[in-house]
Tab-separated table of C-alpha atoms and ligand atoms in Angstrom:
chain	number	residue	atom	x	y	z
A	1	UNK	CA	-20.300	-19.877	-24.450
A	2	UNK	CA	-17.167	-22.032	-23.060
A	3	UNK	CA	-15.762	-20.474	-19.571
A	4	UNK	CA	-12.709	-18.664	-20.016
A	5	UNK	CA	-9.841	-20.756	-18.434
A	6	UNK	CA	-9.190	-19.767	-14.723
A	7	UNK	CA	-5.492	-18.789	-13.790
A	8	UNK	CA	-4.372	-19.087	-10.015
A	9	UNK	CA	-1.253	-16.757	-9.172
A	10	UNK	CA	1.384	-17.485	-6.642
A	11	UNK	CA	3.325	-15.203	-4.781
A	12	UNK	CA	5.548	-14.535	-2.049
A	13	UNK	CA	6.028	-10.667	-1.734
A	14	UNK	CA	5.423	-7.494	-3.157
A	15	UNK	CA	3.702	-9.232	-6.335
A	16	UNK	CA	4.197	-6.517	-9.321
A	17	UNK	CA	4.280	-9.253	-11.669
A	18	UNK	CA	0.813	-11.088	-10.845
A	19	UNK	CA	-0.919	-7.283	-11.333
A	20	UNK	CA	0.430	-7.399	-14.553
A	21	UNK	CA	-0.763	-10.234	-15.553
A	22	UNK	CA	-4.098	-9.722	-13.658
A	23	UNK	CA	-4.554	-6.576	-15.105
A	24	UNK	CA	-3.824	-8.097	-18.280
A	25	UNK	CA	-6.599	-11.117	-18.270
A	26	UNK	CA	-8.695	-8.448	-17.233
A	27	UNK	CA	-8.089	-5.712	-20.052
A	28	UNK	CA	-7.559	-8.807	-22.812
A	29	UNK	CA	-10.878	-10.987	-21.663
A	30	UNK	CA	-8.871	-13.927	-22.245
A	31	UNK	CA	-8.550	-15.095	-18.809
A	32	UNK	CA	-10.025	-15.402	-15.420
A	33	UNK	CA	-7.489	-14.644	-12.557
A	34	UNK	CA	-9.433	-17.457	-10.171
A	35	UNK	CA	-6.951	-16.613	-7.214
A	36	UNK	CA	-3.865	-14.969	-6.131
A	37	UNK	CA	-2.420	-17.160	-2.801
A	38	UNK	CA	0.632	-15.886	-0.797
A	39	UNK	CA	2.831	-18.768	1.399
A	40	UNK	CA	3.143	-15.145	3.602
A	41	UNK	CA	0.723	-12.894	5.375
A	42	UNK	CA	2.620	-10.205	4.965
A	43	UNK	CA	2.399	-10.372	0.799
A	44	UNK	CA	2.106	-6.689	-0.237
A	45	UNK	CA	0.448	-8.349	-2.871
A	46	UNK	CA	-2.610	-9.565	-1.697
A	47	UNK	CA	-3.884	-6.124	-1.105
A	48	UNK	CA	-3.126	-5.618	-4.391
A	49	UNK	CA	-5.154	-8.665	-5.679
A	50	UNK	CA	-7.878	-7.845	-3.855
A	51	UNK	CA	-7.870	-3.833	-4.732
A	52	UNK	CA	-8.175	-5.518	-8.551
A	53	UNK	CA	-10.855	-8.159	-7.224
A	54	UNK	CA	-9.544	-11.134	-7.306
A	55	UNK	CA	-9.767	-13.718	-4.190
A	56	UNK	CA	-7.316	-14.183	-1.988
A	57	UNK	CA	-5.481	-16.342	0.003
A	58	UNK	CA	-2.650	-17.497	2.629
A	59	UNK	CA	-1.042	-20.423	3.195
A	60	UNK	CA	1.990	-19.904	5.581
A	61	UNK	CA	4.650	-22.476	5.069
A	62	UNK	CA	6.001	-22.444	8.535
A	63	UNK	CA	2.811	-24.313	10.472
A	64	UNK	CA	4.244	-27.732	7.791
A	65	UNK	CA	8.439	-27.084	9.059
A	66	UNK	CA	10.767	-28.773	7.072
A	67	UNK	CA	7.572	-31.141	5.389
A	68	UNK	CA	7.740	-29.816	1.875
A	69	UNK	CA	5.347	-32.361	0.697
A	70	UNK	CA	2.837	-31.752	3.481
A	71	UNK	CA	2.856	-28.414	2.751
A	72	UNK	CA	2.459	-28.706	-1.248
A	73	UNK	CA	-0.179	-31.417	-0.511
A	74	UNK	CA	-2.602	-28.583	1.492
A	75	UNK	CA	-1.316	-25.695	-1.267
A	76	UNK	CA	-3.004	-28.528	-3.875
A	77	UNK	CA	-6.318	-28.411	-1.743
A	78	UNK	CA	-6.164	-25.079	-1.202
A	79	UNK	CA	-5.405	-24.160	-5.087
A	80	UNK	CA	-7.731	-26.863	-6.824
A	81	UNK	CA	-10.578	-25.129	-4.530
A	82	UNK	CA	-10.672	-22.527	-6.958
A	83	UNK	CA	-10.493	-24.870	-10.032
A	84	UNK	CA	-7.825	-23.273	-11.865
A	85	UNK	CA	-6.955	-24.187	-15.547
A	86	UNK	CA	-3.217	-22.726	-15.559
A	87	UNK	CA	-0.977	-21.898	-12.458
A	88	UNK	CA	1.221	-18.879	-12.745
A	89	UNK	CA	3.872	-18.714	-10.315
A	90	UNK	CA	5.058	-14.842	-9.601
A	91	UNK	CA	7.770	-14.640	-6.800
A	92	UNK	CA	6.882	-17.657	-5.574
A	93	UNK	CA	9.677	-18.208	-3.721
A	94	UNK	CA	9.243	-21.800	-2.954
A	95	UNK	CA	10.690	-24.838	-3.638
A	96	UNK	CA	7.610	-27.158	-5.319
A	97	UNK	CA	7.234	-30.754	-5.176
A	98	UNK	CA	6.095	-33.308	-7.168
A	99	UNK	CA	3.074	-33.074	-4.938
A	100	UNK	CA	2.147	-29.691	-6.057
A	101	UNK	CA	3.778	-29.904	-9.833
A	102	UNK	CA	2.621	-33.423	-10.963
A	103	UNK	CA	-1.099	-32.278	-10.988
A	104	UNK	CA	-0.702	-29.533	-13.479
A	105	UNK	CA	1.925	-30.784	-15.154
A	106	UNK	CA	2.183	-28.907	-18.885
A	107	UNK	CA	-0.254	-25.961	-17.041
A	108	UNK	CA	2.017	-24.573	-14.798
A	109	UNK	CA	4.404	-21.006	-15.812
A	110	UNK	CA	6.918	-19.362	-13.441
A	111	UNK	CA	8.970	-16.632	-14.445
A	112	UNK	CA	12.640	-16.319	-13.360
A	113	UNK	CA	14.546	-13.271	-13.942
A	114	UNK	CA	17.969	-14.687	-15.820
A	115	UNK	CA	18.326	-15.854	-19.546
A	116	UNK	CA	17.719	-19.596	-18.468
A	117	UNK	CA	19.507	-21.850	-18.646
A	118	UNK	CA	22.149	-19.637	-17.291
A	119	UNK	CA	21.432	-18.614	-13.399
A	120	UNK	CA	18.896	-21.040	-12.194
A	121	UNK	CA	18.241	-20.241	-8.907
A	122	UNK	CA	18.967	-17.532	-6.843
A	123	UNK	CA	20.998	-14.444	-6.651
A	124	UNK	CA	20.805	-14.505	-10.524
A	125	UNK	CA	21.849	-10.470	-10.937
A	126	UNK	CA	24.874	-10.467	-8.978
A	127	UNK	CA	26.083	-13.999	-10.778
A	128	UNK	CA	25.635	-12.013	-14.017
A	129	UNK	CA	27.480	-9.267	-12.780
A	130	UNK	CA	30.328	-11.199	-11.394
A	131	UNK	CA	30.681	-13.416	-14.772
A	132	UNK	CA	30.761	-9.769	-16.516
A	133	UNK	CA	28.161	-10.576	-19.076
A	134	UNK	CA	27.172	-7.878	-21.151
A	135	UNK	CA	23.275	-9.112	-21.562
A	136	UNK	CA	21.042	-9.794	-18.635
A	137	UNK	CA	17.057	-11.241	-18.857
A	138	UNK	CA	14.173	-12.597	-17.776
A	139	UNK	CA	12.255	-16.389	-18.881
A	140	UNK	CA	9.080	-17.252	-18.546
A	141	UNK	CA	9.345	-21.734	-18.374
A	142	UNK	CA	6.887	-23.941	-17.965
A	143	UNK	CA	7.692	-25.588	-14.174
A	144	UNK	CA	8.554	-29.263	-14.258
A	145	UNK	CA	10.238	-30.776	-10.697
A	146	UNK	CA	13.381	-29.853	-11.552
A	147	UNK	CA	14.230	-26.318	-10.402
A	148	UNK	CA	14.066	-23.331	-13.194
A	149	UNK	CA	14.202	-26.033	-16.072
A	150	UNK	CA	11.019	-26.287	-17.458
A	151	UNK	CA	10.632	-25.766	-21.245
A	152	UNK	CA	11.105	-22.053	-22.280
A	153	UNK	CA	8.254	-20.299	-23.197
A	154	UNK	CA	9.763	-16.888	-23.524
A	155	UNK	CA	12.869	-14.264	-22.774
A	156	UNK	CA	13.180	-11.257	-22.343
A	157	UNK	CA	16.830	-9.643	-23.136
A	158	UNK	CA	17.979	-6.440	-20.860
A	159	UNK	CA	21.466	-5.260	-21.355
A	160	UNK	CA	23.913	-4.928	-18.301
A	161	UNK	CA	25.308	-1.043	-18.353
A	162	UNK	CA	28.327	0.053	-16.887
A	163	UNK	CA	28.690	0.636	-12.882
A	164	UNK	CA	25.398	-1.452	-12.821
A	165	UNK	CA	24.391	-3.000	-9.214
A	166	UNK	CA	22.382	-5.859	-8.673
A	167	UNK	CA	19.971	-3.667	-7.471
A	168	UNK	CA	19.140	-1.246	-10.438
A	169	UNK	CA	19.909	-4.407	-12.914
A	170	UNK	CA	17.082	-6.030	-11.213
A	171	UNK	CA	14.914	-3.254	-11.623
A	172	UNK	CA	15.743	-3.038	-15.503
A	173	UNK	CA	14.621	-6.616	-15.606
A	174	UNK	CA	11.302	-6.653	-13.712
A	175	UNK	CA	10.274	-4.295	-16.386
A	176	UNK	CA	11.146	-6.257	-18.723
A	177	UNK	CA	9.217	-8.909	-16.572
A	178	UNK	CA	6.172	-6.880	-16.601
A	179	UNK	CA	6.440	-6.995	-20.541
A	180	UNK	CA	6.987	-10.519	-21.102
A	181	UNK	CA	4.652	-12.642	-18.888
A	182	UNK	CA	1.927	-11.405	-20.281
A	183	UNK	CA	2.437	-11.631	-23.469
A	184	UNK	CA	3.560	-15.332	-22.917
A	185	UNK	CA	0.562	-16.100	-20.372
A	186	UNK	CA	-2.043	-14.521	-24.281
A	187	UNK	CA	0.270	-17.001	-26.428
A	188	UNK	CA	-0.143	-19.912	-23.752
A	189	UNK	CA	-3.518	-19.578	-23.722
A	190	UNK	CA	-3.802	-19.505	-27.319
A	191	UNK	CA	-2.369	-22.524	-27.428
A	192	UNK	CA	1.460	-21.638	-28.488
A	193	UNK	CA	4.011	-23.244	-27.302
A	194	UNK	CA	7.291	-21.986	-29.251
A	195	UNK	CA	9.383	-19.283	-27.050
A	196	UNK	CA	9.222	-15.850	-27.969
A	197	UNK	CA	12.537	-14.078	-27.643
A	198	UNK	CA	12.792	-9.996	-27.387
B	201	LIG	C1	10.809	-11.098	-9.732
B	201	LIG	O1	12.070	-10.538	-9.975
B	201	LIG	C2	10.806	-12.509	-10.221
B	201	LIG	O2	11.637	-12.721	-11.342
B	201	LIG	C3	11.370	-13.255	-9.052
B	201	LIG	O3	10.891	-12.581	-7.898
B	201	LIG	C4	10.524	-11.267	-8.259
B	201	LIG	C5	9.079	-11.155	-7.967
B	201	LIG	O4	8.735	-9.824	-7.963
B	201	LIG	N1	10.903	-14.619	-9.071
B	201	LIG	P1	7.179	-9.477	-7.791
B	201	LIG	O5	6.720	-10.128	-6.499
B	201	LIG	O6	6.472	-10.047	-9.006
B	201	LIG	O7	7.145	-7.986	-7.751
């Protein structure tokens, strides 16, 4: 019986999307979720991961300064430790390097809440706002060096409602979030590679 492919998860904070998606490999079978590392201690997240049983880890940024590379070259040790397959990035609010990207380049998936290409970045909800756009979203992308402009693997539309703040717009799409990724980490997995829009 082949191993099912391992999945490290990256995060930075409060991590709702990675317990989607780990709940997910765990309900589907299709997946192992190998690890869930935060750059910060204080990741409400981790608890999270490991209240679902999945190792943890923590690799503070701050100890590496302004090194970026130093500090994607000992994420790279620390990740490949666990052997992963596919790399999910889920409020990962880093900026990755070569360093980190080239070695799972094609097996790497972040998700970014605007309809990309518009909004890479940040501050993606109150740009929306400000341009008055009527839809708002969510893309899953495969994660190439160039910031938020990796092939699209899927969207998720959310439509903007009158008197709408960044705030409760952002909350309307992080459900929408917690409805696309995993569908888009199944497909990956499976092998498919056109975008799936909804
Ligand atoms: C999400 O809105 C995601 O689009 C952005 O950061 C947020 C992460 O939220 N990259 P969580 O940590 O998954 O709850």
């Amino acid at each position: 019986m082949s191993e099912l492919p391992r999945v490290a998860l990256l995060i930075s904070g409060g991590g709702s999307n990675m317990v989607r998606l780990v709940e997910d490999m765990q309900a589907g079978g299709y997946a192992t979720p190998a690890l869930v590392l935060a750059n910060d201690p204080q990741a409400g997240g981790l608890a999270k991961a490991a209240a679902l049983g999945v190792e943890t880890a923590v690799l503070e940024h701050k100890p590496f300064g302004r090194d970026r590379e130093a500090y994607d070259a000992a994420l790279l040790s620390r990740v490949q430790a666990a052997a992963p397959d596919i790399i999910c990035l889920a409020g990962f609010m880093r900026i990755l390097t070569p360093v980190f990207i080239a070695p799972f380049n094609g097996r790497m998936l972040n998700i970014h809440p605007s309809l990309l290409p518009k909004y890479t970045g940040l501050h993606t909800h109150d740009r929306a706002l400000a341009a008055g756009d009527q839809v708002a979203g969510c893309t899953v992308h495969q994660v190439i060096p160039e910031l938020d402009a990796g092939p699209i693997l899927g969207q998720a539309q959310v439509p903007v409602q009158a008197g709408d703040t960044p705030e409760n717009l952002a909350a309307r799409v992080l459900k929408a979030e917690h409805l696309l990724y995993p569908v888009v980490l199944r497909r990956f997995v499976a092998g498919e590679r056109t975008p799936i829009r909804f």
